Coordinates of C-alpha atoms and ligand atoms in Angstrom, one line a residue:
M40 CA 158.5 36.2 25.7
P41 CA 159.9 39.0 23.6
V42 CA 163.0 40.8 25.0
V43 CA 163.9 44.4 25.7
H44 CA 167.3 45.6 26.7
L45 CA 167.5 47.9 29.6
L46 CA 170.7 50.0 30.2
D47 CA 171.5 49.7 33.9
Y48 CA 174.2 52.4 34.4
V49 CA 173.1 53.9 37.7
A50 CA 171.8 52.4 40.9
G51 CA 168.4 54.0 40.5
N52 CA 164.9 52.8 40.9
I53 CA 164.3 50.8 37.8
R54 CA 162.4 47.9 39.6
S55 CA 159.1 49.7 38.7
L56 CA 160.2 50.0 35.0
V57 CA 161.0 46.3 35.0
N58 CA 157.7 45.6 36.5
A59 CA 155.8 47.6 34.0
I60 CA 157.7 46.1 31.1
E61 CA 156.9 42.6 32.4
K62 CA 153.3 43.7 32.9
V63 CA 153.0 44.4 29.1
G64 CA 154.5 41.0 28.2
Y65 CA 158.1 41.6 27.6
Q66 CA 161.3 40.2 29.4
V67 CA 164.1 42.5 30.5
E68 CA 167.7 41.8 29.6
W69 CA 170.3 43.9 31.2
V70 CA 172.9 45.9 29.3
K71 CA 175.9 45.8 31.5
T72 CA 178.8 46.3 29.0
P73 CA 179.0 48.4 25.9
E74 CA 179.2 45.2 23.9
D75 CA 175.7 44.2 25.2
V76 CA 174.3 47.3 23.4
Q77 CA 175.3 45.7 20.0
N78 CA 173.1 42.7 20.9
A79 CA 170.1 44.8 21.7
E80 CA 167.2 45.1 19.3
K81 CA 165.0 47.3 21.4
L82 CA 166.9 49.4 23.9
I83 CA 165.6 51.5 26.8
L84 CA 167.7 54.2 28.7
P85 CA 166.1 55.1 32.0
G86 CA 167.5 58.1 33.7
V87 CA 167.9 59.1 37.3
G88 CA 169.5 62.0 39.0
H89 CA 171.6 64.8 37.5
F90 CA 172.1 65.4 33.8
G91 CA 175.9 65.7 34.1
H92 CA 176.2 62.7 36.4
C93 CA 174.1 60.7 34.0
I94 CA 176.3 61.6 30.9
T95 CA 179.5 61.1 32.8
Q96 CA 178.4 57.6 34.0
L97 CA 177.4 56.8 30.4
S98 CA 180.8 58.1 29.0
N99 CA 182.8 56.5 31.7
G100 CA 181.2 53.2 31.1
G101 CA 181.9 53.5 27.3
F102 CA 178.2 53.5 26.5
L103 CA 177.8 56.8 24.6
E104 CA 179.3 55.6 21.2
P105 CA 177.4 52.4 21.2
I106 CA 174.1 54.3 22.0
R107 CA 174.8 56.6 19.1
K108 CA 175.4 53.6 16.8
H109 CA 172.2 51.9 18.1
I110 CA 170.2 54.9 17.2
A111 CA 171.9 55.4 13.8
S112 CA 171.2 51.8 12.9
G113 CA 167.5 52.5 13.1
K114 CA 166.8 50.0 15.9
P115 CA 164.1 51.1 18.4
F116 CA 165.4 53.4 21.3
M117 CA 163.5 54.8 24.1
G118 CA 164.8 57.3 26.7
I119 CA 162.9 58.1 30.0
C120 CA 163.2 61.3 32.0
V121 CA 166.9 62.0 32.1
G122 CA 167.1 59.5 29.3
L123 CA 165.2 62.1 27.2
Q124 CA 167.5 64.9 28.4
V125 CA 170.7 63.2 27.3
L126 CA 169.4 63.3 23.8
C127 CA 169.4 67.1 23.9
E128 CA 172.4 69.4 23.3
G129 CA 173.0 70.3 26.9
S130 CA 171.4 71.4 30.2
A131 CA 171.6 74.4 32.5
E132 CA 172.0 71.8 35.2
D133 CA 175.5 71.0 34.1
P134 CA 176.4 73.7 31.4
S135 CA 179.8 72.3 30.6
V136 CA 178.7 68.8 29.9
P137 CA 177.5 68.2 26.3
G138 CA 174.5 65.9 25.6
L139 CA 174.2 63.7 22.5
G140 CA 172.9 66.6 20.5
L141 CA 170.2 64.7 18.7
V142 CA 167.4 66.9 19.8
P143 CA 168.3 70.6 19.0
V144 CA 167.4 72.2 22.4
R145 CA 169.1 73.0 25.8
L146 CA 167.3 72.2 29.0
E147 CA 166.4 75.1 31.3
R148 CA 165.4 75.1 35.0
F149 CA 161.8 75.9 35.8
D150 CA 161.4 79.3 37.0
S151 CA 160.7 79.0 40.7
T152 CA 159.6 82.6 41.3
T153 CA 156.0 81.8 40.4
K154 CA 155.7 78.0 41.1
S155 CA 157.1 75.2 43.0
V156 CA 160.2 73.4 41.7
P157 CA 160.7 70.5 41.0
H158 CA 157.6 70.0 38.9
I159 CA 156.0 67.1 40.4
G160 CA 152.7 65.5 39.5
W161 CA 150.4 64.4 36.7
N162 CA 150.4 66.6 33.6
S163 CA 149.5 66.3 29.9
A164 CA 151.6 65.1 26.9
K165 CA 149.6 66.4 23.9
C166 CA 150.6 66.8 20.2
P167 CA 149.4 70.0 18.8
S168 CA 146.2 69.2 17.1
K169 CA 146.0 69.8 13.3
S170 CA 142.2 69.4 13.0
P171 CA 139.4 69.7 15.6
D172 CA 138.1 66.1 15.1
K173 CA 141.5 64.3 14.9
Y174 CA 144.6 64.0 17.1
T175 CA 148.1 62.7 16.7
S176 CA 148.9 59.9 19.1
L177 CA 152.6 59.5 19.6
Y178 CA 153.3 56.0 21.0
G179 CA 149.7 55.7 22.4
L180 CA 149.7 59.1 24.1
H181 CA 146.2 60.3 24.5
P182 CA 145.0 64.0 25.1
Q183 CA 142.6 62.9 27.8
N184 CA 145.4 61.1 29.8
K185 CA 147.8 62.6 32.4
Y186 CA 151.4 61.3 33.0
Y187 CA 153.6 61.5 36.1
Y188 CA 156.4 64.0 35.8
V189 CA 159.1 64.8 38.4
H190 CA 161.9 67.1 37.2
S191 CA 163.4 70.5 37.7
Y192 CA 164.9 71.0 34.3
A193 CA 162.9 70.9 31.0
A194 CA 163.4 71.1 27.2
P195 CA 161.7 74.3 26.0
Y196 CA 159.3 73.7 23.1
D197 CA 160.7 75.3 19.9
E198 CA 158.0 74.3 17.4
K199 CA 159.6 75.3 14.2
T200 CA 163.2 74.1 14.9
L201 CA 161.9 70.7 16.1
A202 CA 159.4 70.3 13.2
D203 CA 162.1 71.3 10.7
Q204 CA 164.2 68.3 12.0
G205 CA 161.3 66.0 11.6
W206 CA 160.5 65.6 15.4
T207 CA 156.9 64.9 16.5
V208 CA 156.5 66.4 20.0
A209 CA 153.8 66.0 22.7
T210 CA 154.1 69.1 24.9
S211 CA 153.2 69.8 28.5
T212 CA 152.6 73.1 30.3
Y213 CA 153.7 74.1 33.9
G214 CA 152.8 77.6 34.8
D215 CA 153.6 79.6 31.8
Q216 CA 156.3 77.3 30.5
T217 CA 155.7 74.9 27.7
F218 CA 158.1 72.1 27.4
I219 CA 158.7 68.7 25.7
G220 CA 156.7 66.0 27.4
A221 CA 157.5 63.4 24.8
I222 CA 159.3 63.4 21.5
G223 CA 159.7 60.9 18.6
R224 CA 161.3 60.6 15.2
D225 CA 161.8 57.4 13.2
N226 CA 163.2 54.8 15.7
V227 CA 163.7 57.2 18.5
F228 CA 161.2 57.9 21.3
A229 CA 161.7 59.7 24.6
T230 CA 159.5 60.8 27.5
Q231 CA 160.2 63.5 30.2
F232 CA 157.5 61.8 32.3
H233 CA 157.8 58.4 33.8
P234 CA 155.6 56.0 31.9
E235 CA 156.2 53.2 34.5
K236 CA 154.7 55.5 37.1
S237 CA 151.7 56.7 35.0
G238 CA 149.1 54.1 35.7
K239 CA 147.5 52.4 32.8
A240 CA 148.2 55.3 30.4
G241 CA 151.8 54.9 31.0
L242 CA 151.7 51.1 30.5
R243 CA 150.1 51.7 27.2
T244 CA 153.0 54.0 26.2
I245 CA 155.6 51.4 27.0
E246 CA 153.5 48.8 25.2
S247 CA 153.3 51.0 22.1
F248 CA 157.0 51.5 22.0
L249 CA 157.7 47.8 22.4
N250 CA 155.2 46.9 19.7
G251 CA 156.5 49.6 17.4
Q252 CA 153.3 51.6 17.2
S253 CA 154.8 55.0 16.7
I254 CA 152.4 57.6 15.3
Q255 CA 148.7 57.3 14.7
I256 CA 146.0 59.8 13.6
L257 CA 143.0 59.1 15.7
D258 CA 139.5 60.5 16.2
S259 CA 139.3 63.1 18.9
P260 CA 137.5 62.2 22.0
S261 CA 134.1 63.8 22.2
S262 CA 132.8 63.8 25.8
Q263 CA 136.0 63.3 27.9
T264 CA 138.0 66.2 29.4
T265 CA 141.1 67.1 27.6
A266 CA 142.1 70.1 29.7
S267 CA 145.8 70.6 29.9
G268 CA 148.0 71.3 32.9
L269 CA 149.0 69.9 36.3
T270 CA 146.2 68.1 38.1
R271 CA 145.4 68.3 41.8
R272 CA 147.4 65.5 43.3
V273 CA 145.5 63.2 45.8
I274 CA 147.7 60.9 48.0
A275 CA 146.7 58.0 50.1
C276 CA 148.9 57.3 53.1
L277 CA 149.4 54.1 55.0
D278 CA 151.0 54.2 58.5
V279 CA 152.4 50.8 59.0
R280 CA 153.5 49.1 62.1
T281 CA 153.6 45.7 63.8
N282 CA 150.7 45.1 66.1
D283 CA 150.7 43.4 69.5
A284 CA 150.3 40.0 67.7
G285 CA 153.4 40.7 65.6
D286 CA 151.5 41.2 62.3
L287 CA 152.3 44.1 60.0
V288 CA 149.2 46.3 59.8
V289 CA 148.0 49.5 58.5
T290 CA 147.1 51.6 61.5
K291 CA 145.9 55.2 62.1
G292 CA 146.3 57.4 65.2
D293 CA 144.4 60.2 66.7
Q294 CA 147.1 62.9 67.2
Y295 CA 149.6 60.1 66.6
D296 CA 148.1 57.8 69.4
V297 CA 147.4 54.5 67.4
R298 CA 146.0 52.5 70.2
E299 CA 142.2 51.8 70.6
K300 CA 140.5 54.0 73.2
G301 CA 139.2 51.6 75.9
A302 CA 137.5 52.4 79.1
Q303 CA 140.8 53.9 80.4
Q304 CA 141.0 56.3 77.5
S305 CA 144.1 54.9 75.8
G306 CA 146.5 52.1 76.0
G307 CA 144.4 49.4 74.1
Q308 CA 145.4 47.3 71.1
V309 CA 147.1 48.9 68.0
R310 CA 144.4 49.7 65.6
N311 CA 144.3 47.3 62.7
L312 CA 142.8 48.7 59.6
G313 CA 144.0 46.2 57.1
K314 CA 147.0 44.7 55.1
P315 CA 149.4 47.2 53.5
V316 CA 149.9 45.6 50.1
D317 CA 146.1 45.1 49.6
M318 CA 145.2 48.5 50.7
A319 CA 147.8 50.2 48.5
K320 CA 146.4 48.2 45.5
R321 CA 142.8 49.3 46.5
Y322 CA 143.8 52.9 46.6
Y323 CA 145.6 52.7 43.3
E324 CA 142.5 51.2 41.7
Q325 CA 140.4 54.1 43.2
G326 CA 142.7 56.6 41.4
A327 CA 145.3 57.5 44.1
D328 CA 147.9 59.7 42.4
E329 CA 150.6 58.3 44.8
V330 CA 150.8 56.0 47.7
T331 CA 153.0 56.8 50.8
F332 CA 153.9 54.2 53.4
L333 CA 155.1 55.4 56.7
N334 CA 156.9 52.8 58.9
I335 CA 155.9 54.5 62.1
T336 CA 157.9 52.4 64.5
S337 CA 161.0 51.5 62.3
F338 CA 160.5 47.8 63.2
R339 CA 163.2 47.8 65.8
N340 CA 165.5 44.8 66.4
C341 CA 165.4 43.6 62.9
P342 CA 168.4 43.4 60.5
V343 CA 168.0 46.2 58.1
A344 CA 168.2 44.0 55.0
D345 CA 165.2 42.1 56.2
V346 CA 162.9 45.0 57.2
P347 CA 159.4 44.0 56.3
M348 CA 158.8 47.2 54.4
L349 CA 161.2 46.1 51.6
E350 CA 158.9 43.1 51.0
I351 CA 155.8 45.4 51.0
L352 CA 157.4 47.6 48.5
R353 CA 158.5 44.7 46.3
R354 CA 155.0 43.3 46.2
T355 CA 153.2 46.6 45.9
S356 CA 155.3 47.8 42.9
E357 CA 154.3 44.7 41.0
T358 CA 150.7 45.9 40.8
V359 CA 150.7 49.6 41.6
F360 CA 152.0 51.8 38.8
V361 CA 152.0 55.2 40.6
P362 CA 154.8 56.7 42.7
L363 CA 155.5 55.1 46.0
T364 CA 157.1 56.9 48.9
I365 CA 158.5 55.2 52.0
G366 CA 159.3 56.9 55.3
G367 CA 160.4 55.8 58.7
G368 CA 163.8 54.9 60.0
I369 CA 165.9 56.5 57.2
R370 CA 169.0 57.5 59.1
D371 CA 172.5 56.2 59.7
T372 CA 172.0 53.1 61.7
I373 CA 174.0 50.3 63.5
D374 CA 172.7 47.0 62.3
T375 CA 171.8 44.2 64.6
D376 CA 175.2 42.6 63.9
G377 CA 177.0 45.7 64.9
S378 CA 177.9 47.0 61.3
R379 CA 177.2 50.5 60.3
I380 CA 174.6 51.1 57.6
S381 CA 174.3 54.6 56.2
A382 CA 171.0 56.4 55.4
L383 CA 172.0 56.3 51.8
D384 CA 172.4 52.4 52.0
I385 CA 169.0 52.2 53.5
A386 CA 167.4 54.5 50.9
T387 CA 169.1 52.4 48.2
M388 CA 167.5 49.2 49.5
Y389 CA 164.2 51.0 49.4
F390 CA 164.7 52.3 45.9
K391 CA 165.8 48.9 44.6
S392 CA 162.6 47.4 46.2
G393 CA 160.4 49.7 44.3
A394 CA 160.3 53.1 46.1
D395 CA 160.4 56.3 44.1
K396 CA 160.9 58.7 47.0
V397 CA 162.0 58.4 50.5
S398 CA 160.6 60.4 53.3
I399 CA 162.7 61.5 56.4
G400 CA 161.3 62.7 59.6
S401 CA 163.3 62.7 62.8
D402 CA 166.7 62.6 61.2
A403 CA 165.8 65.8 59.2
V404 CA 165.2 67.7 62.4
T405 CA 168.4 66.6 64.0
A406 CA 170.3 67.4 60.9
A407 CA 168.7 70.8 60.7
E408 CA 169.5 71.7 64.3
L409 CA 173.2 70.8 63.6
Y410 CA 173.2 72.9 60.4
Y411 CA 172.4 76.0 62.5
E412 CA 174.9 75.0 65.2
N413 CA 177.4 74.8 62.3
K414 CA 176.6 78.4 61.2
C415 CA 174.6 77.2 58.2
V416 CA 177.6 75.4 56.7
L417 CA 176.5 72.1 55.0
S418 CA 178.3 69.0 56.2
G419 CA 177.7 67.0 53.0
T420 CA 177.1 63.9 55.1
T421 CA 173.4 64.2 56.2
A422 CA 170.8 61.7 54.9
I423 CA 169.1 64.5 52.9
E424 CA 172.4 65.5 51.2
T425 CA 173.8 62.1 50.5
I426 CA 170.5 60.7 49.1
S427 CA 169.5 63.8 47.0
K428 CA 173.0 63.9 45.6
A429 CA 172.8 60.3 44.4
Y430 CA 169.2 60.1 43.4
G431 CA 168.1 63.7 42.8
N432 CA 166.3 66.2 45.0
Q433 CA 162.9 64.9 43.9
A434 CA 163.6 61.6 45.6
V435 CA 163.9 63.1 49.0
V436 CA 160.8 64.1 51.0
V437 CA 161.0 65.6 54.4
S438 CA 158.2 64.7 56.7
V439 CA 157.4 67.3 59.2
D440 CA 155.4 66.5 62.4
P441 CA 154.6 69.9 64.0
K442 CA 152.3 70.9 66.8
R443 CA 151.0 74.2 67.9
V444 CA 152.5 76.1 70.8
Y445 CA 150.4 79.0 71.8
V446 CA 151.7 82.2 73.3
N447 CA 150.0 85.6 74.2
K448 CA 151.9 87.6 71.8
A449 CA 154.6 87.2 69.0
E450 CA 157.3 88.8 71.2
D451 CA 156.9 86.0 73.8
T452 CA 158.9 83.6 71.7
T453 CA 161.9 83.8 69.3
H454 CA 160.1 81.4 67.0
R455 CA 158.2 82.5 63.9
T456 CA 154.5 82.9 64.9
I457 CA 151.2 83.3 63.2
K458 CA 148.1 85.0 64.5
T459 CA 145.4 82.4 64.4
K460 CA 141.7 82.5 63.9
Y461 CA 141.5 79.6 66.4
P462 CA 142.7 80.8 69.8
N463 CA 143.2 78.0 72.4
S464 CA 141.0 77.5 75.5
A465 CA 143.1 80.1 77.4
G466 CA 142.3 82.7 74.6
Q467 CA 145.8 82.9 73.3
E468 CA 145.9 84.1 69.8
F469 CA 149.4 83.5 68.6
C470 CA 151.1 80.3 68.0
W471 CA 154.3 78.8 66.6
Y472 CA 154.7 75.4 65.0
Q473 CA 157.0 73.2 67.0
C474 CA 159.0 70.4 65.3
T475 CA 158.8 67.0 67.0
I476 CA 160.8 63.9 66.5
K477 CA 160.2 60.1 67.2
G478 CA 156.6 60.1 66.0
G479 CA 155.6 63.2 68.0
R480 CA 156.9 61.9 71.2
E481 CA 159.6 64.6 71.7
G482 CA 159.1 68.3 71.0
R483 CA 162.2 70.4 70.1
D484 CA 162.9 74.0 70.6
F485 CA 162.9 74.5 66.8
D486 CA 160.2 75.6 64.5
V487 CA 158.9 74.6 61.1
Y488 CA 160.4 77.7 59.4
Q489 CA 163.9 76.8 60.7
L490 CA 163.5 73.2 59.6
I491 CA 162.2 73.8 56.2
K492 CA 164.8 76.6 55.4
A493 CA 167.6 74.1 56.5
V494 CA 166.3 71.1 54.5
E495 CA 165.8 73.2 51.4
A496 CA 169.5 74.1 51.7
M497 CA 170.4 70.4 52.1
G498 CA 168.5 69.5 48.9
A499 CA 165.0 68.2 50.0
G500 CA 162.7 68.0 47.0
E501 CA 159.4 67.9 48.8
I502 CA 157.7 68.6 52.1
L503 CA 155.1 66.3 53.7
L504 CA 153.4 68.7 56.0
N505 CA 151.6 66.9 58.9
C506 CA 150.1 68.5 61.9
I507 CA 149.7 66.6 65.1
D508 CA 146.9 68.9 66.3
K509 CA 144.8 67.9 63.2
D510 CA 145.9 64.3 62.7
G511 CA 143.0 61.9 62.8
S512 CA 140.5 64.7 63.7
N513 CA 138.4 64.7 60.5
S514 CA 138.1 68.4 61.0
G515 CA 140.0 69.5 57.8
F516 CA 143.6 70.5 57.1
D517 CA 145.5 73.2 59.1
I518 CA 145.0 75.9 56.4
E519 CA 146.9 78.4 58.4
L520 CA 150.0 76.3 58.7
I521 CA 150.0 75.4 55.1
N522 CA 149.6 78.9 53.9
D523 CA 152.4 80.0 56.2
V524 CA 154.7 77.3 54.8
K525 CA 153.8 78.0 51.3
S526 CA 154.7 81.7 51.8
F527 CA 158.4 80.9 52.4
T528 CA 159.3 77.8 50.5
T529 CA 159.5 77.1 46.7
I530 CA 159.7 73.3 47.0
P531 CA 156.4 71.4 46.6
V532 CA 154.2 71.0 49.8
I533 CA 151.9 68.0 50.5
A534 CA 149.3 69.0 52.9
S535 CA 148.5 66.2 55.4
S536 CA 146.5 65.6 58.6
G537 CA 142.8 66.2 59.2
A538 CA 141.1 65.2 56.1
G539 CA 137.6 63.8 56.9
N540 CA 135.6 64.4 53.7
P541 CA 136.0 65.4 50.0
G542 CA 135.1 69.0 50.9
H543 CA 138.3 69.3 52.9
F544 CA 140.3 68.6 49.8
E545 CA 138.4 71.2 48.0
D546 CA 139.1 73.7 50.9
V547 CA 142.8 73.0 50.9
F548 CA 143.2 73.3 47.2
N549 CA 141.1 76.4 47.1
Q550 CA 142.3 78.2 50.1
T551 CA 146.1 77.5 49.8
T552 CA 148.5 76.9 47.0
T553 CA 149.4 73.4 48.2
D554 CA 150.9 71.2 45.6
A555 CA 149.1 68.0 46.8
A556 CA 146.8 66.8 49.6
L557 CA 147.0 63.5 51.6
G558 CA 144.3 61.6 53.4
A559 CA 144.6 58.5 55.6
G560 CA 141.8 57.7 58.0
M561 CA 138.9 58.6 56.0
F562 CA 140.0 56.1 53.2
H563 CA 141.0 53.4 55.7
R564 CA 137.7 53.5 57.5
N565 CA 135.9 53.3 54.0
E566 CA 134.1 56.4 54.7
Y567 CA 135.1 57.8 51.3
T568 CA 137.1 56.4 48.4
V569 CA 139.9 58.2 46.6
K570 CA 137.5 58.3 43.6
D571 CA 134.8 60.1 45.7
V572 CA 137.4 62.8 46.5
K573 CA 138.4 63.2 42.9
D574 CA 134.9 63.1 41.5
Y575 CA 134.0 65.8 44.1
L576 CA 137.1 68.0 43.1
A577 CA 136.1 67.6 39.5
S578 CA 132.5 68.6 40.1
K579 CA 133.9 71.8 41.6
G580 CA 135.9 72.6 38.5
L581 CA 139.3 71.5 39.9
L582 CA 141.5 69.4 37.4
V583 CA 142.1 65.9 38.5
R584 CA 143.5 62.8 36.8
E585 CA 140.7 60.4 35.9
F586 CA 141.5 56.8 36.6
E587 CA 141.2 54.3 33.7
N588 CA 140.0 51.0 34.3
Ligands
LIG758 O1 161.0 59.9 62.1 O2 162.1 59.5 59.9 O3 161.5 57.5 61.5 O4 159.8 58.8 60.3 C1 158.6 58.3 61.0 C2 157.5 58.7 60.2 O5 156.3 58.1 60.8 C3 157.2 60.2 60.1 O6 157.0 60.5 58.8 C4 156.1 60.5 61.0 O7 155.2 61.4 60.5 C5 155.4 59.1 61.0 N1 154.7 58.7 62.3 C6 155.4 58.5 63.4 N2 154.5 58.2 64.4 C7 153.3 58.3 63.8 C8 152.0 58.0 64.5 O8 150.9 58.2 63.9 N3 152.0 57.5 65.8 N4 152.4 58.9 61.7 C9 153.4 58.6 62.5 C10 152.3 60.1 61.1 C11 150.9 61.2 59.7 C12 150.3 61.1 58.4 C13 148.9 60.8 58.5 C14 148.2 62.0 58.3 C15 146.8 61.9 57.7 N5 151.2 60.0 60.3 O9 151.0 60.6 57.3 O10 148.7 59.7 57.6 O11 148.3 62.8 59.5 O12 146.0 61.4 58.7 P1 144.4 61.7 58.6 O13 144.1 62.0 57.2 O14 143.7 60.5 59.1 O15 144.2 62.8 59.5 P2 161.2 58.9 61.0

């Protein structure tokens, strides 16, 4: 098998990159010392976390000079995400730290006054077209395809300067900002997006780099859509737990009750809707833009290193090349042998097993309550802070499990209320959204606004916004809740709970500014496929990523 060298300089999630490289027929050799770089023919630099941290790590490890030499020698080099950013002159993220200066631009932070930051999701990477019937394909990039991006800083597109220096650029646009999606010159190629997380289109990009297929001029596609911009992200969610027979199954609750309803209303067997790895693969093949696993009982009494979710992630990441999120039990823990394991250690195990993001539920509420008790001073020790510092904000999702508490009027509570179009049976027209912990079992005197403001300050990168009242109801998303949350946060929001048919996805995308929408039960029960949802959204004029077979 031909070999590619991968520079392992941070404890990031590079398992999926390794899986992607192996999938296209190459074998990975690790670069562990600066000397190893000299032996590399094809070199890939993945990037995780902050720009300054990345450069410092490379510099402290003695890698910067060997990388420069590798590039200057004309041998193939590919940078991914922060691996593209280090080729630039510098970044607003760490203004005092210089980059390699190969690409003559400085990275800027996306403007968060008009859109969510980070920029998360599937977007284009297109070379400006020189004629209507031809397009330039940089390392297999196609104008019809979408690629998975997740970043807060981007390299602005300065056409003239870049062209003058011989760079070919594929651009992407977020809001009104156009930036470098991918860039190539001679032996150097770099992508801001993650090709290893970009489905088949991404695998083709990696393969083109490894096969040295740099720039091609091809006929433009005639019938397919080549519209630019961020697509509507559709996520499939798998709630996983052990059933009464001890098997790990995908389950789904009604308002978080996952037991079959028997004659006595509740208390039957745990619903078994299928096997986690098989179902994740099925949703990937149906075109899911992301797959989320929630370990809903945290598999108590099991040594942390053996949690079955690690194996699920390992196996899933071998066949599923879209982002994987894992939630449940991410908090400081005492292991079965009495040793202390930090939330960061647990997250690291998940990242190394193939996760791209971790989702934190109960621990986020507890940490947020302490944050206010501590007069809004950050402790620096919470799961959110430690994980986002090590892996970047985009790697930390906070899963919120709220339920409505009705009151007669706003003044009856100190919590942030909304006036709802759906009063309760007692006719009360105001409600606040109460945070719960432990899978909805315990309600706190704490509302969603308080929680989200605190976790924003701690460095959360995305909100998974469930709603217990709507969960499993098939009655549509809680549009009022989503609109309220979107009015006060700038970090991306994933709408969750209540999806029962494709029209509910259209409603949530048209009636709110949600950044993504998630479904569970309707997919698990085979009532609709993810493709049904996307086809429907496309028929209504909403931009979605088309799945390639
Ligand atoms: O608190 O950090 O250990 O995390 C536990 C995680 O498990 C939390 O993210 C919490 O939301 C989740 N969880 C705990 N108990 C349950 C349960 O159902 N008994 N599941 C549970 C929550 C919510 C969704 C669901 C959507 C869509 N599931 O992700 O998939 O509501 O469902 P639908 O489309 O069928 O309506 P921690």
